[in-house]
């Protein structure tokens, strides 16, 4: 092997290589999870603006066992004319919390697009005390049990601040330059080959 070959090998070995190990793998996994979380948040914003799909949390068990307390549901706003018996819908009530129950009857309302509906929670023995005149409702698309407490915890300013600081530190650590390894080549005698102009 000529000195020129050794110099070329040394030049190739001087390129920085990413360190391996469990720490690097863990950092990559966390970064991917954070990236996916960001994509999910952006997707939810797009759905909220274009398809009127939002999330609601269930703090009571009136819809158990179909939707137990602590669940989070995706809901979509639809015209009252699309409501059918058996749908689970959220009705907004001025000055009160919204109610999410199953529709038990649908009747004509004051206008052509209005309806008067009665509802009942799956865990309740009777319909709600009063019917609801509505022009639109939020229909439940699907629900995920047990995640409401996680979302509430993530909304805490202290938790958000800690996550932000941890993510920032992780990004800095993951992309901090590592020292090059194997930047000097050795000759057959085991001595370092000095870098000089290429032989011709």
Tab-separated table of C-alpha atoms in Angstrom:
chain	number	residue	atom	x	y	z
A	1	UNK	CA	0.000	0.000	0.000
A	2	UNK	CA	1.463	3.364	-1.036
A	3	UNK	CA	1.619	6.506	1.067
A	4	UNK	CA	-1.003	8.044	-1.189
A	5	UNK	CA	-3.379	5.157	-0.453
A	6	UNK	CA	-2.733	5.636	3.255
A	7	UNK	CA	-3.472	9.365	2.993
A	8	UNK	CA	-6.768	8.677	1.184
A	9	UNK	CA	-7.671	6.130	3.827
A	10	UNK	CA	-6.837	8.654	6.543
A	11	UNK	CA	-8.992	11.289	4.847
A	12	UNK	CA	-11.942	8.884	4.729
A	13	UNK	CA	-11.424	7.976	8.360
A	14	UNK	CA	-11.361	11.635	9.361
A	15	UNK	CA	-15.052	12.099	8.508
A	16	UNK	CA	-17.125	12.335	11.717
A	17	UNK	CA	-19.242	9.335	12.523
A	18	UNK	CA	-22.271	9.268	14.767
A	19	UNK	CA	-21.782	7.437	17.967
A	20	UNK	CA	-23.888	4.396	18.586
A	21	UNK	CA	-25.209	2.883	21.746
A	22	UNK	CA	-28.396	2.847	23.730
A	23	UNK	CA	-28.342	6.605	24.439
A	24	UNK	CA	-28.303	7.504	20.770
A	25	UNK	CA	-31.080	5.012	19.997
A	26	UNK	CA	-33.211	6.365	22.860
A	27	UNK	CA	-32.678	9.929	21.655
A	28	UNK	CA	-33.741	8.973	18.134
A	29	UNK	CA	-36.899	7.291	19.433
A	30	UNK	CA	-37.845	10.300	21.572
A	31	UNK	CA	-37.216	12.688	18.683
A	32	UNK	CA	-39.422	10.591	16.389
A	33	UNK	CA	-42.185	10.513	19.012
A	34	UNK	CA	-41.958	14.291	19.404
A	35	UNK	CA	-42.090	14.726	15.624
A	36	UNK	CA	-45.148	12.487	15.364
A	37	UNK	CA	-46.799	14.435	18.174
A	38	UNK	CA	-46.190	17.668	16.292
A	39	UNK	CA	-47.656	16.198	13.120
A	40	UNK	CA	-50.711	15.010	15.078
A	41	UNK	CA	-51.252	18.489	16.537
A	42	UNK	CA	-51.054	20.059	13.090
A	43	UNK	CA	-53.483	17.450	11.743
A	44	UNK	CA	-55.969	18.233	14.523
A	45	UNK	CA	-55.766	21.951	13.711
A	46	UNK	CA	-56.405	21.251	10.013
A	47	UNK	CA	-59.359	18.981	10.832
A	48	UNK	CA	-60.818	21.563	13.199
A	49	UNK	CA	-60.645	24.261	10.532
A	50	UNK	CA	-61.742	22.237	7.505
A	51	UNK	CA	-63.966	19.419	8.787
A	52	UNK	CA	-65.049	20.960	12.134
A	53	UNK	CA	-63.694	17.959	14.025
A	54	UNK	CA	-62.661	18.648	17.618
A	55	UNK	CA	-62.048	16.729	20.842
A	56	UNK	CA	-64.169	16.594	23.979
A	57	UNK	CA	-63.480	14.988	27.354
A	58	UNK	CA	-65.959	12.995	29.464
A	59	UNK	CA	-65.789	13.823	33.160
A	60	UNK	CA	-68.863	11.786	34.157
A	61	UNK	CA	-69.991	8.236	33.518
A	62	UNK	CA	-73.475	8.994	32.159
A	63	UNK	CA	-72.525	7.332	28.853
A	64	UNK	CA	-70.984	4.244	30.452
A	65	UNK	CA	-70.216	1.578	29.461
A	66	UNK	CA	-70.131	2.859	25.862
A	67	UNK	CA	-68.004	5.891	26.754
A	68	UNK	CA	-66.695	5.694	30.344
A	69	UNK	CA	-65.589	8.671	32.411
A	70	UNK	CA	-62.069	9.794	31.517
A	71	UNK	CA	-62.534	9.180	27.798
A	72	UNK	CA	-61.721	11.571	24.983
A	73	UNK	CA	-63.979	11.612	21.912
A	74	UNK	CA	-63.606	13.091	18.459
A	75	UNK	CA	-66.751	14.993	17.470
A	76	UNK	CA	-67.830	16.635	14.234
A	77	UNK	CA	-70.350	19.432	13.915
A	78	UNK	CA	-73.244	18.475	11.623
A	79	UNK	CA	-76.592	20.079	10.765
A	80	UNK	CA	-79.531	19.058	12.931
A	81	UNK	CA	-81.219	17.641	9.821
A	82	UNK	CA	-78.588	14.853	9.779
A	83	UNK	CA	-79.285	13.693	13.332
A	84	UNK	CA	-80.757	10.203	13.651
A	85	UNK	CA	-82.104	8.213	16.602
A	86	UNK	CA	-79.225	6.279	18.143
A	87	UNK	CA	-76.559	8.903	17.400
A	88	UNK	CA	-74.406	10.062	20.294
A	89	UNK	CA	-74.239	13.845	20.048
A	90	UNK	CA	-73.049	16.843	22.019
A	91	UNK	CA	-75.512	19.689	22.472
A	92	UNK	CA	-74.220	23.123	23.440
A	93	UNK	CA	-76.288	24.853	26.118
A	94	UNK	CA	-75.937	28.629	26.640
A	95	UNK	CA	-74.693	29.374	30.139
A	96	UNK	CA	-74.233	25.662	30.952
A	97	UNK	CA	-71.837	22.869	30.157
A	98	UNK	CA	-72.506	20.906	26.948
A	99	UNK	CA	-74.245	17.548	27.307
A	100	UNK	CA	-73.306	14.436	25.355
A	101	UNK	CA	-75.956	11.711	25.294
A	102	UNK	CA	-77.637	9.328	22.873
A	103	UNK	CA	-80.541	10.631	20.759
A	104	UNK	CA	-83.833	8.901	21.568
A	105	UNK	CA	-86.196	10.901	19.336
A	106	UNK	CA	-86.103	13.565	16.629
A	107	UNK	CA	-88.943	15.985	15.820
A	108	UNK	CA	-89.368	18.978	13.512
A	109	UNK	CA	-88.202	22.305	14.887
A	110	UNK	CA	-89.141	25.940	14.377
A	111	UNK	CA	-87.326	26.161	11.036
A	112	UNK	CA	-86.866	23.815	8.121
A	113	UNK	CA	-83.337	22.975	9.255
A	114	UNK	CA	-84.087	22.917	12.979
A	115	UNK	CA	-84.912	19.867	15.077
A	116	UNK	CA	-86.088	19.127	18.601
A	117	UNK	CA	-84.343	16.090	20.030
A	118	UNK	CA	-84.574	14.119	23.245
A	119	UNK	CA	-81.539	12.343	24.639
A	120	UNK	CA	-80.564	9.864	27.316
A	121	UNK	CA	-77.244	8.750	28.759
A	122	UNK	CA	-76.587	5.027	28.315
A	123	UNK	CA	-76.144	4.717	32.083
A	124	UNK	CA	-79.397	6.601	32.861
A	125	UNK	CA	-82.816	5.047	33.358
A	126	UNK	CA	-84.790	7.937	31.812
A	127	UNK	CA	-84.471	10.599	29.152
A	128	UNK	CA	-83.022	13.994	30.004
A	129	UNK	CA	-85.618	16.258	31.700
A	130	UNK	CA	-86.087	18.602	28.738
A	131	UNK	CA	-85.910	18.272	24.943
A	132	UNK	CA	-83.236	20.212	23.080
A	133	UNK	CA	-84.097	22.531	20.178
A	134	UNK	CA	-81.030	22.496	17.917
A	135	UNK	CA	-79.903	23.756	14.538
A	136	UNK	CA	-76.615	21.827	14.694
A	137	UNK	CA	-74.944	19.305	16.987
A	138	UNK	CA	-71.528	17.725	17.426
A	139	UNK	CA	-71.774	14.037	16.558
A	140	UNK	CA	-69.371	11.622	18.264
A	141	UNK	CA	-67.196	9.810	15.732
A	142	UNK	CA	-65.168	7.646	18.140
A	143	UNK	CA	-63.911	7.686	21.718
A	144	UNK	CA	-60.681	6.588	23.402
A	145	UNK	CA	-61.048	5.587	27.081
A	146	UNK	CA	-58.630	6.671	29.800
A	147	UNK	CA	-56.687	9.445	28.062
A	148	UNK	CA	-58.504	12.512	29.421
A	149	UNK	CA	-56.306	12.637	32.532
A	150	UNK	CA	-53.181	12.577	30.350
A	151	UNK	CA	-54.425	15.498	28.241
A	152	UNK	CA	-55.338	17.469	31.365
A	153	UNK	CA	-51.879	16.831	32.836
A	154	UNK	CA	-50.171	17.916	29.610
A	155	UNK	CA	-52.103	21.183	29.770
A	156	UNK	CA	-50.496	22.099	33.112
A	157	UNK	CA	-48.012	25.002	32.617
A	158	UNK	CA	-45.368	23.308	34.781
A	159	UNK	CA	-45.608	20.076	32.784
A	160	UNK	CA	-45.509	21.968	29.486
A	161	UNK	CA	-42.445	23.904	30.618
A	162	UNK	CA	-40.672	20.730	31.703
A	163	UNK	CA	-41.442	18.999	28.403
A	164	UNK	CA	-40.175	22.011	26.455
A	165	UNK	CA	-36.908	22.155	28.400
A	166	UNK	CA	-36.384	18.391	28.138
A	167	UNK	CA	-37.065	18.409	24.393
A	168	UNK	CA	-34.675	21.321	23.866
A	169	UNK	CA	-31.924	19.602	25.842
A	170	UNK	CA	-32.483	16.369	23.912
A	171	UNK	CA	-32.248	18.114	20.547
A	172	UNK	CA	-29.021	19.893	21.549
A	173	UNK	CA	-27.506	16.638	22.820
A	174	UNK	CA	-28.552	14.671	19.746
A	175	UNK	CA	-27.077	17.146	17.261
A	176	UNK	CA	-24.017	18.262	19.237
A	177	UNK	CA	-20.907	17.599	17.088
A	178	UNK	CA	-18.960	14.471	18.033
A	179	UNK	CA	-15.158	14.362	17.712
A	180	UNK	CA	-13.866	12.593	14.633
A	181	UNK	CA	-12.450	9.154	15.146
A	182	UNK	CA	-9.657	7.517	13.167
A	183	UNK	CA	-8.523	10.841	11.709
A	184	UNK	CA	-4.904	9.786	11.391
A	185	UNK	CA	-3.612	6.847	9.443
A	186	UNK	CA	-0.585	4.768	10.351
A	187	UNK	CA	1.983	3.163	8.124
A	188	UNK	CA	3.113	-0.421	8.256
A	189	UNK	CA	5.429	0.366	11.171
A	190	UNK	CA	2.545	1.752	13.210
A	191	UNK	CA	3.681	5.390	12.984
A	192	UNK	CA	1.431	8.242	11.952
A	193	UNK	CA	1.689	9.200	8.306
A	194	UNK	CA	2.261	12.942	7.935
A	195	UNK	CA	-0.101	14.820	5.637
A	196	UNK	CA	1.740	16.284	2.635
A	197	UNK	CA	0.898	17.247	-0.896
A	198	UNK	CA	-0.239	14.335	-3.062
A	199	UNK	CA	2.474	12.361	-4.822
A	200	UNK	CA	2.324	12.424	-8.587
